[in-house]
JSON list of C-alpha atoms in Angstrom, two decimals:
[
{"chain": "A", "resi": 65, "resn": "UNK", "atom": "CA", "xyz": [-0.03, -12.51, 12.01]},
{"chain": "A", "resi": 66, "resn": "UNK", "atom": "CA", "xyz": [-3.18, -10.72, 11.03]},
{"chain": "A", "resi": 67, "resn": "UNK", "atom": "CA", "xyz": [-3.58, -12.05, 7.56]},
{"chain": "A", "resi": 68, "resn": "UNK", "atom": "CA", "xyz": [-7.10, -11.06, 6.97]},
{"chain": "A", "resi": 69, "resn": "UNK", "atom": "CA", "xyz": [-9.21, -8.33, 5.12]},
{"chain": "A", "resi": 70, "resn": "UNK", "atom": "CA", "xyz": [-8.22, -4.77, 7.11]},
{"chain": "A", "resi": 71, "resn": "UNK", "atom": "CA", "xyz": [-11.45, -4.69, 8.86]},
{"chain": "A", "resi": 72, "resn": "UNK", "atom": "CA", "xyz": [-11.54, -8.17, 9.90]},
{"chain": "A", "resi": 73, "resn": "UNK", "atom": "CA", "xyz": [-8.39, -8.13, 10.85]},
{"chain": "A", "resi": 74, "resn": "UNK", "atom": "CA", "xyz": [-8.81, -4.86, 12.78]},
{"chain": "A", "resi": 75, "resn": "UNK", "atom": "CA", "xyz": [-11.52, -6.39, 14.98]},
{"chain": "A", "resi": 76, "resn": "UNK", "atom": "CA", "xyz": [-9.23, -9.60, 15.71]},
{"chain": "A", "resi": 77, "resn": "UNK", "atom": "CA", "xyz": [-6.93, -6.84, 16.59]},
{"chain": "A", "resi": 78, "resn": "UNK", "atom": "CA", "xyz": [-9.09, -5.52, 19.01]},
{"chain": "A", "resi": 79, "resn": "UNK", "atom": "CA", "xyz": [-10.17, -8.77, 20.45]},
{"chain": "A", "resi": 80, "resn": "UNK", "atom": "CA", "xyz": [-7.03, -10.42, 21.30]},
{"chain": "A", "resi": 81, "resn": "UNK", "atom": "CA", "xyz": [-5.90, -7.12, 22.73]},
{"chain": "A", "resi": 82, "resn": "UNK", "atom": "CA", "xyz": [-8.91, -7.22, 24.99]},
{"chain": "A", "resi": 83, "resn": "UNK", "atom": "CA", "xyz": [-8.11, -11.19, 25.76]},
{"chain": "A", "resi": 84, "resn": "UNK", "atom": "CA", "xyz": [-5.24, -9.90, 27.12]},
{"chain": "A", "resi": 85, "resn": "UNK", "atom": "CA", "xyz": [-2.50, -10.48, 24.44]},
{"chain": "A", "resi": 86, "resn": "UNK", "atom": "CA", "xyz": [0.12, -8.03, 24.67]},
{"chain": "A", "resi": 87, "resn": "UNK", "atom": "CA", "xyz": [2.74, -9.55, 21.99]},
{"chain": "A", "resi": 88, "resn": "UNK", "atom": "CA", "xyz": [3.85, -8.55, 18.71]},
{"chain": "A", "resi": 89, "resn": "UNK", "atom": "CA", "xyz": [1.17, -8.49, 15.86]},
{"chain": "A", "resi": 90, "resn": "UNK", "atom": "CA", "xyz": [1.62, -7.95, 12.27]},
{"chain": "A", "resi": 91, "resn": "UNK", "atom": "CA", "xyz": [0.47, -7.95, 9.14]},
{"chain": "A", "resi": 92, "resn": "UNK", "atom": "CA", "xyz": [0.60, -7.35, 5.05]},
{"chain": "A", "resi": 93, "resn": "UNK", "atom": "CA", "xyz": [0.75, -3.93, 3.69]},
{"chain": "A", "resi": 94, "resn": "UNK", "atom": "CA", "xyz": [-2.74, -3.78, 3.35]},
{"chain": "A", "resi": 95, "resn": "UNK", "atom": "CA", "xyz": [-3.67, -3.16, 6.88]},
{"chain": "A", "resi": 96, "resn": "UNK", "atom": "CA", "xyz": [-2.31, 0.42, 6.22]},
{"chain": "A", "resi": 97, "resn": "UNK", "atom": "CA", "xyz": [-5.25, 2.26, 5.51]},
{"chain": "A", "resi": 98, "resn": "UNK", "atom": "CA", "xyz": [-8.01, 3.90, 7.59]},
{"chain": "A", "resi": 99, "resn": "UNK", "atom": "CA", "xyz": [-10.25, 0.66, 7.42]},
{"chain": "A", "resi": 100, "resn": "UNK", "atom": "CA", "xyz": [-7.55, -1.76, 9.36]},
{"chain": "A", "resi": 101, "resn": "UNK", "atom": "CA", "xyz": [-7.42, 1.22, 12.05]},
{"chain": "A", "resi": 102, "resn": "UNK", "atom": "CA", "xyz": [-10.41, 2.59, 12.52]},
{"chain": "A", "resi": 103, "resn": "UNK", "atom": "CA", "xyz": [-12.00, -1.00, 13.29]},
{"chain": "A", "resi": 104, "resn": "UNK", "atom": "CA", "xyz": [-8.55, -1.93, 15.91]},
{"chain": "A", "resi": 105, "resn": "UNK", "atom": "CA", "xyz": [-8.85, 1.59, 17.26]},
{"chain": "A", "resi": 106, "resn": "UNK", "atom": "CA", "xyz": [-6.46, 1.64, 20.54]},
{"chain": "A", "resi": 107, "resn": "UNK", "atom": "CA", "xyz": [-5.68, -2.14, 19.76]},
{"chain": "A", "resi": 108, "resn": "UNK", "atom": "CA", "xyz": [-3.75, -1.24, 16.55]},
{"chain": "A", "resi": 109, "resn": "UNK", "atom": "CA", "xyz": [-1.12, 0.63, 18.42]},
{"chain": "A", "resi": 110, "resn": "UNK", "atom": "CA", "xyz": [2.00, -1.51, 18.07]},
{"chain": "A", "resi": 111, "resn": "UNK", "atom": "CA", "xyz": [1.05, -3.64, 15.21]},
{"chain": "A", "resi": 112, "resn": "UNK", "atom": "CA", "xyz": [4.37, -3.91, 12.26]},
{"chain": "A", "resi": 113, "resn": "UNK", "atom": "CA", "xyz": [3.34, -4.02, 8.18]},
{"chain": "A", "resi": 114, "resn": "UNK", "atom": "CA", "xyz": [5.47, -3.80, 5.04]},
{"chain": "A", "resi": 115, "resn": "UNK", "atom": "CA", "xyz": [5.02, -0.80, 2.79]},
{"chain": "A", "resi": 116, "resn": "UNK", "atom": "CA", "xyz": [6.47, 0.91, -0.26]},
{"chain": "A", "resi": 117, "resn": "UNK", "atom": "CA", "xyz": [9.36, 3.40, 0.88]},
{"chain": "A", "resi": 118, "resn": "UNK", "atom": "CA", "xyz": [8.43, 6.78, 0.31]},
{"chain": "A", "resi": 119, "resn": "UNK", "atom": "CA", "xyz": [10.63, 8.47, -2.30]},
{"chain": "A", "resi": 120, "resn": "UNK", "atom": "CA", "xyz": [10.58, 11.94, -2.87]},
{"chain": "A", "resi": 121, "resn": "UNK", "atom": "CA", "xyz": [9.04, 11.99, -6.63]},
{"chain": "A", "resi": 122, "resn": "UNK", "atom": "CA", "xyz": [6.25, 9.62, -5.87]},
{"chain": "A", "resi": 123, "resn": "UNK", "atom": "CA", "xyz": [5.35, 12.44, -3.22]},
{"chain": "A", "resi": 124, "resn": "UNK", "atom": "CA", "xyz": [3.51, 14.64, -5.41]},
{"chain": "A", "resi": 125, "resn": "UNK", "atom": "CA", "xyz": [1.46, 11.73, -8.28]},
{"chain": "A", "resi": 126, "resn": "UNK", "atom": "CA", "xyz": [0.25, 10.31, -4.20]},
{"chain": "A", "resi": 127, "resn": "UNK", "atom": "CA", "xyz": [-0.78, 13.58, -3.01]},
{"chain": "A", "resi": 128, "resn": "UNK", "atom": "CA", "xyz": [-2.71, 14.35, -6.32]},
{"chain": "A", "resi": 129, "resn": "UNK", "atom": "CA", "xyz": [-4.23, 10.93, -6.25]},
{"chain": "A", "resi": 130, "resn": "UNK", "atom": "CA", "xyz": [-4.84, 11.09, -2.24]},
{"chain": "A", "resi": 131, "resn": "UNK", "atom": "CA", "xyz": [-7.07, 14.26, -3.00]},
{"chain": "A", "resi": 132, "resn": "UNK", "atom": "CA", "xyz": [-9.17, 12.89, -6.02]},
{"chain": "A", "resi": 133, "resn": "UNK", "atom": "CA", "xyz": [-9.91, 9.94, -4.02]},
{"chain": "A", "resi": 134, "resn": "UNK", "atom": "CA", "xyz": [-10.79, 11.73, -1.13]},
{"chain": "A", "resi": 135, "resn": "UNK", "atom": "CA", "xyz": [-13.13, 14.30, -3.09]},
{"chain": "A", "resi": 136, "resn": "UNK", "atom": "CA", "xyz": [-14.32, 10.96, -4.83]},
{"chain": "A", "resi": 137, "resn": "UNK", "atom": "CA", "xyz": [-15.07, 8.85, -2.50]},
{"chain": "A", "resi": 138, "resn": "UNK", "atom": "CA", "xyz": [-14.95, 10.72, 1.06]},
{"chain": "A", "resi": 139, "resn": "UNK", "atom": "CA", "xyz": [-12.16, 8.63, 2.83]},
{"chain": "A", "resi": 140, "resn": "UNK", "atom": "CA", "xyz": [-9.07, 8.71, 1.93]},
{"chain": "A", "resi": 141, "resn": "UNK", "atom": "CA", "xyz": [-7.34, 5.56, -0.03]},
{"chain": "A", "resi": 142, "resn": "UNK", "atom": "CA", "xyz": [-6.18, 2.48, 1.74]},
{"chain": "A", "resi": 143, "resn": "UNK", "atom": "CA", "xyz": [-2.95, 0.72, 0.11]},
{"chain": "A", "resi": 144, "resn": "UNK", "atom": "CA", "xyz": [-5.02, -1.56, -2.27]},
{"chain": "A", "resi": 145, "resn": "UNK", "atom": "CA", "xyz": [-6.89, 1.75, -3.68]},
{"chain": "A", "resi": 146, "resn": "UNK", "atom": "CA", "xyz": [-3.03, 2.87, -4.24]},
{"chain": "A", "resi": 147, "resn": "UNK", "atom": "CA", "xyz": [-1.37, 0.12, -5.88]},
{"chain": "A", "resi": 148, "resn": "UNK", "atom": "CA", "xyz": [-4.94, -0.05, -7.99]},
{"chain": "A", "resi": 149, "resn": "UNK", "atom": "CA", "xyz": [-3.99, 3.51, -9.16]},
{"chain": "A", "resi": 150, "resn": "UNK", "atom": "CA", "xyz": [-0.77, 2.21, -10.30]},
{"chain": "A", "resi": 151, "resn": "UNK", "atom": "CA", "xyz": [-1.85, -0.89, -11.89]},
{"chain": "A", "resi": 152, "resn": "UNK", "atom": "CA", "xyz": [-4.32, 1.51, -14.32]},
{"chain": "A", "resi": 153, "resn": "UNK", "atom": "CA", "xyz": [-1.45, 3.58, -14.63]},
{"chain": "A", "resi": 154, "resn": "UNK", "atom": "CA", "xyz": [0.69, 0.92, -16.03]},
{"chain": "A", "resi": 155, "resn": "UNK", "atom": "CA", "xyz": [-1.44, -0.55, -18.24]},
{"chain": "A", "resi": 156, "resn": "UNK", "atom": "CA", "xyz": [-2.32, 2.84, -20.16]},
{"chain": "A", "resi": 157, "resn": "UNK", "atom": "CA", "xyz": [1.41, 3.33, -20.35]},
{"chain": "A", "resi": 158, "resn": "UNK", "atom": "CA", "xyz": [2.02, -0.26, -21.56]},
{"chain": "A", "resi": 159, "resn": "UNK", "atom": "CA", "xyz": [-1.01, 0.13, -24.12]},
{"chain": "A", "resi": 160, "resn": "UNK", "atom": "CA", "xyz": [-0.12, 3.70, -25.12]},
{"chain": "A", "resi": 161, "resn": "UNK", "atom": "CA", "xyz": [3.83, 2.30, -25.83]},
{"chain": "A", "resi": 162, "resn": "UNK", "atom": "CA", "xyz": [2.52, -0.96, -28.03]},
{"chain": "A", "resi": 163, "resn": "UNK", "atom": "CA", "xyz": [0.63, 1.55, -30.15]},
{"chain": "A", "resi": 164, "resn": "UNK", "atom": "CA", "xyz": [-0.91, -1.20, -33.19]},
{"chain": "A", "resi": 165, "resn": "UNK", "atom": "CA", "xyz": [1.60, -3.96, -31.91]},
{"chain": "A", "resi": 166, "resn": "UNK", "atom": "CA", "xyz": [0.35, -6.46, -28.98]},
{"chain": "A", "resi": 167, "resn": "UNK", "atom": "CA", "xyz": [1.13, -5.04, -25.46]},
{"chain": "A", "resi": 168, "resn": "UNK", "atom": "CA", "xyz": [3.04, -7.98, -24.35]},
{"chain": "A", "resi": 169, "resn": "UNK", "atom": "CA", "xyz": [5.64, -6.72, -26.63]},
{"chain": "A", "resi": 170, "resn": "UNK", "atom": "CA", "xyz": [6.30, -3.68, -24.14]},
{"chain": "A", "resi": 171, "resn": "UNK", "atom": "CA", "xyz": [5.64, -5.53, -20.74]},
{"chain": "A", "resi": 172, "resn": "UNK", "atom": "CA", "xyz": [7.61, -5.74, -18.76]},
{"chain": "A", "resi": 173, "resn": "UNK", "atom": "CA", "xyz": [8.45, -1.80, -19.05]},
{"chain": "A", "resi": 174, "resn": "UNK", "atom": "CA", "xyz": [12.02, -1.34, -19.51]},
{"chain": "A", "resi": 175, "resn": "UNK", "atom": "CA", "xyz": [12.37, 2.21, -18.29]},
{"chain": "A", "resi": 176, "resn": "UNK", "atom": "CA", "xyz": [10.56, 3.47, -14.79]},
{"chain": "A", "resi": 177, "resn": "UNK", "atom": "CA", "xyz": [7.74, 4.69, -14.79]},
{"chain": "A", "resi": 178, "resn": "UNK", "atom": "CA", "xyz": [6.75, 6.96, -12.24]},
{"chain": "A", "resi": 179, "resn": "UNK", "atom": "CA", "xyz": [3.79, 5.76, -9.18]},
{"chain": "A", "resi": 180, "resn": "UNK", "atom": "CA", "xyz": [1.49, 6.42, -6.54]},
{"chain": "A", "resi": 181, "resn": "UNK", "atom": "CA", "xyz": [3.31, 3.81, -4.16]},
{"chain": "A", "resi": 182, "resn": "UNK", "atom": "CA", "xyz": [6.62, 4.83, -5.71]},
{"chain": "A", "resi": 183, "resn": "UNK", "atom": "CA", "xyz": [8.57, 3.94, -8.84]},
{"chain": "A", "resi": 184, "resn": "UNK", "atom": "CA", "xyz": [7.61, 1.00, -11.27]},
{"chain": "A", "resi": 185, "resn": "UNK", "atom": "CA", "xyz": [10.36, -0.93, -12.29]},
{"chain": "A", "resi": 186, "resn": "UNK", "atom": "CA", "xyz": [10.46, -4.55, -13.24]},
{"chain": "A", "resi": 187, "resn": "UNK", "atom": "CA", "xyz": [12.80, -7.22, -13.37]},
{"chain": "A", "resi": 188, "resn": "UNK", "atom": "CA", "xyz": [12.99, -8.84, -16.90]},
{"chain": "A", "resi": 189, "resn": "UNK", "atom": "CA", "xyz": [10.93, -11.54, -15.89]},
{"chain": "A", "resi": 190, "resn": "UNK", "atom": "CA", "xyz": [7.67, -8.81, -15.01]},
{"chain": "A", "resi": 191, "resn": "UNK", "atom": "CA", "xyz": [8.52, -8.46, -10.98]},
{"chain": "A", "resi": 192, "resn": "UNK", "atom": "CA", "xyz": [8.31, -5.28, -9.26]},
{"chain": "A", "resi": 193, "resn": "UNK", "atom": "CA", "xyz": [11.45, -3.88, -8.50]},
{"chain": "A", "resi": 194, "resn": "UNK", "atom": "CA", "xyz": [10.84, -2.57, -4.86]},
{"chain": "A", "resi": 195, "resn": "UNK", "atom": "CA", "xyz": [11.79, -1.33, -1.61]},
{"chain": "A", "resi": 196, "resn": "UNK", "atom": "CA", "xyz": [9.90, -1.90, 1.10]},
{"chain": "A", "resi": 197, "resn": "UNK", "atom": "CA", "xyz": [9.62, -0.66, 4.89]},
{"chain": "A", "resi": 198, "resn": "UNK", "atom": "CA", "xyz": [8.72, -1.75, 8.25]},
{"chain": "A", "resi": 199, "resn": "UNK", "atom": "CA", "xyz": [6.85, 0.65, 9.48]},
{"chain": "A", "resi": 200, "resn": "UNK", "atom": "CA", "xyz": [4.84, 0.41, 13.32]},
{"chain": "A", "resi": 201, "resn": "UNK", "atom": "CA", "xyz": [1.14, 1.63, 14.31]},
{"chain": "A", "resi": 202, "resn": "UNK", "atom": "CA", "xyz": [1.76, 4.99, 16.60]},
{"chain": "A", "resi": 203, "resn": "UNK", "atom": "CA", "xyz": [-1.02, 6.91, 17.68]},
{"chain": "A", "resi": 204, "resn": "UNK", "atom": "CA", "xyz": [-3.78, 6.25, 15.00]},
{"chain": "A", "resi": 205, "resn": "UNK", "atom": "CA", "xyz": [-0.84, 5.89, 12.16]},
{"chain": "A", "resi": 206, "resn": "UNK", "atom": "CA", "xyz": [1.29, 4.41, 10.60]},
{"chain": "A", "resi": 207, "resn": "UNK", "atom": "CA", "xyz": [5.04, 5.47, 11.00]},
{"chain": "A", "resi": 208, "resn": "UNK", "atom": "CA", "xyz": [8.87, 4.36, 10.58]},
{"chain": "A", "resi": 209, "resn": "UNK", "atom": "CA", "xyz": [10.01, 1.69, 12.34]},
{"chain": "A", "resi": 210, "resn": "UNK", "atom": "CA", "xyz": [13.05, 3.30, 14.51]}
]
């Protein structure tokens, strides 16, 4: 398990690849960003993380965000960039609804709200309702585990 910083974790990547060790590696959905494999490089190919499913109406608030990040800050966002997104997101949405009344009257949200890394639903206790993926490093990205 890889369960470092992505860039750290890329370079352990790439050094127990070049030690020789050709068994399974994996790691938290964090490695999925450029940072985790730019530093692995070749080394990355193979390695499993967890991830957000895709659904079809986050596909257009992640593309919007993807480009203002990009113009921003001239890579594009790596999953802790994404789920930041959606944190800000929530808490204007659970300010706007408390209006004068304290915001821990509206958390958690009891209808979804829409997100970068998909839909934000919570449980009544305040967890994230969500569905997650294993997806595999293939050529310089992640894709679906088949």
């Amino acid at each position: 398990l890889l369960w470092l910083e992505p860039a750290a974790a890329g370079r352990l990547a790439r050094a127990v690849r070049a030690a020789g060790y050709a068994g399974v590696l994996a790691g938290p959905g964090r490695l999925g960003g450029p940072s985790f494999l730019n530093e692995a490089g070749p080394a990355a190919e193979g390695v499993f993380i967890a991830r957000p499913v895709a659904t079809p109406g986050a596909g257009a608030r992640r593309a919007e965000f993807l480009a203002a990040y990009t113009a921003q800050f001239h890579e594009p966002p790596d999953p802790i960039a994404e789920a930041a997104g959606d944190a800000v997101s929530l808490l204007a949405a659970i300010l706007h609804g408390a209006g004068a009344g304290p915001a821990f009257a509206v958390m958690p949200p009891r209808d979804e709200l829409p997100g970068i890394t998909g839909p934000l639903r919570f449980d009544p206790a305040g967890n994230r309702l969500v569905e997650l993926e294993l997806v595999i490093a293939r050529n310089g990205r992640f894709v679906r585990s088949e």
